[in-house]
Amino acid sequence: MQASRRSFLMGAAALSAAVITPETVRAMTAMRIATDWGLATADVETDLAPTAMRLIHGRAPVGLEGALYRNGPAKFRRPGRSAAHWFDGDGLVRRFRIQDGRAELAARFVDTPKRRQETRLDAMVMPGFGTVGDPRAEIGSNDDVNAANTSVLMAGDALWALWEGGSAVAMDPETLATRGMVTHRPDLKGMPFLAHPRREPDGRVWNLGMGRSQAMVWRLSPSGELEAATMIDLPRASYIHDFTATARHLVIVLQPWVQARMTMPFSEGFDWRPDEGTQVLVIDKDDLSKRRVFDLPAFGFFHLGDAWSDGDDIRFDLCAHRDMDFAARGASEMLNGVPLNGEPARLALAHLKADGSADLQRTDHVAEFPRSDPRRAGLPRRFTLHTAEETPGRPFASGIGITDWRAGRTRVFDFGADHVMDEMVFVPRPGGTAEDDGWLVGPTLNLPARASELHVLDAARIEDGPIASWRADTALPVSFHGIWHGRG
């Protein structure tokens, strides 16, 4: 079928057009769980003004100056109705600023139409990934249900809050005030823009927007201006949360969690079909009509690392799930305090060969949120940064790890069972060129202290633990993804 804007939007807008049924308010399960990891999905009631964090260990390394921006859901429950899925909470953008050896924390909700309407009703009424909509919801487009809760992107003088089902939302990076939805062109208004764009070393941005078996390929300038927006057809309607890219190619992984029905909640429209295996679509960046499809064994996934070319071959790392049960069921149960019993994701390396074959090197390392040196995006590299120490029954990691693919070993620092580990980012040391010459920066949630903490580790000596740690006087729930912006 020829891709078209009309057919694309009909699929993407199904979220808005779905039949909505009432749901009983989860009064008991809406209560905060104060004594265990349920604090990681507790509600935040108000924005957090810039507040100094207290240094509790070490000191900030010389040359580390800038801000870590992170995004994640932080409001799930209201008296009139609550969200049913972890992915459906309102987006709260956090800024951890490190300057002159001191750290500061600020946080502000993205001021979306969704949040404004639900604040007025004092009920979570919008349909979402795992939440059925309420008849009170007033929906005119995808962006009316946009939670803006997944990641962030710096684009010129704006910080964009991202959500996979609708537009980016522009914010002021200093005040965190919301400026409004990003519309690149009138005919592209409301087009989905995934929460995992890929930025090349020169700053150019590639992204996808999903609509069943079609995708919009976005190409933006380093400052976020539209260069091209091209519709393509996909081999099947897989759930795509993330994609990856080499210097020359887009790499789109089509897992066997396939959209079989247009229904609500969104997650219930997918079937797990392991017999169909996983496909990998490779597209030439310079000519989107040039494509190859590779076959891999079945696996589920949320997140991929940056891909790179190895001669005429392509390699990329990923965190492979046995299936997508967490997305379909586990994240809803977790939000409501039900212990999980599924298997955590494990690190793997995919190899797409010039002869058309492919293989998947699985490891035993429990891992999620793969990251690497941003200067090497799409280029050959050695290391993968990832969370670690996640165990069955506890849905969050407590440690951070670096896997060295060349040496075949993984080094880990575990903050301990009392900490919930967020994704960390790699920040190159000023003047450094080595792939591990820099710092790892990211937060944890200290459960007994009921406090958010910020940590800095030396990437080359991760097993030594933090070289600096700060603590806030507040506990923010777990966030999803973030970026570093600044000098160093």
Coordinates of C-alpha atoms in Angstrom, one line a residue, residues 50 71 258 444:
P50 CA 15.2 25.4 42.0
N71 CA 11.6 13.3 31.9
V258 CA 2.3 -6.8 16.4
T444 CA 18.9 7.4 42.2

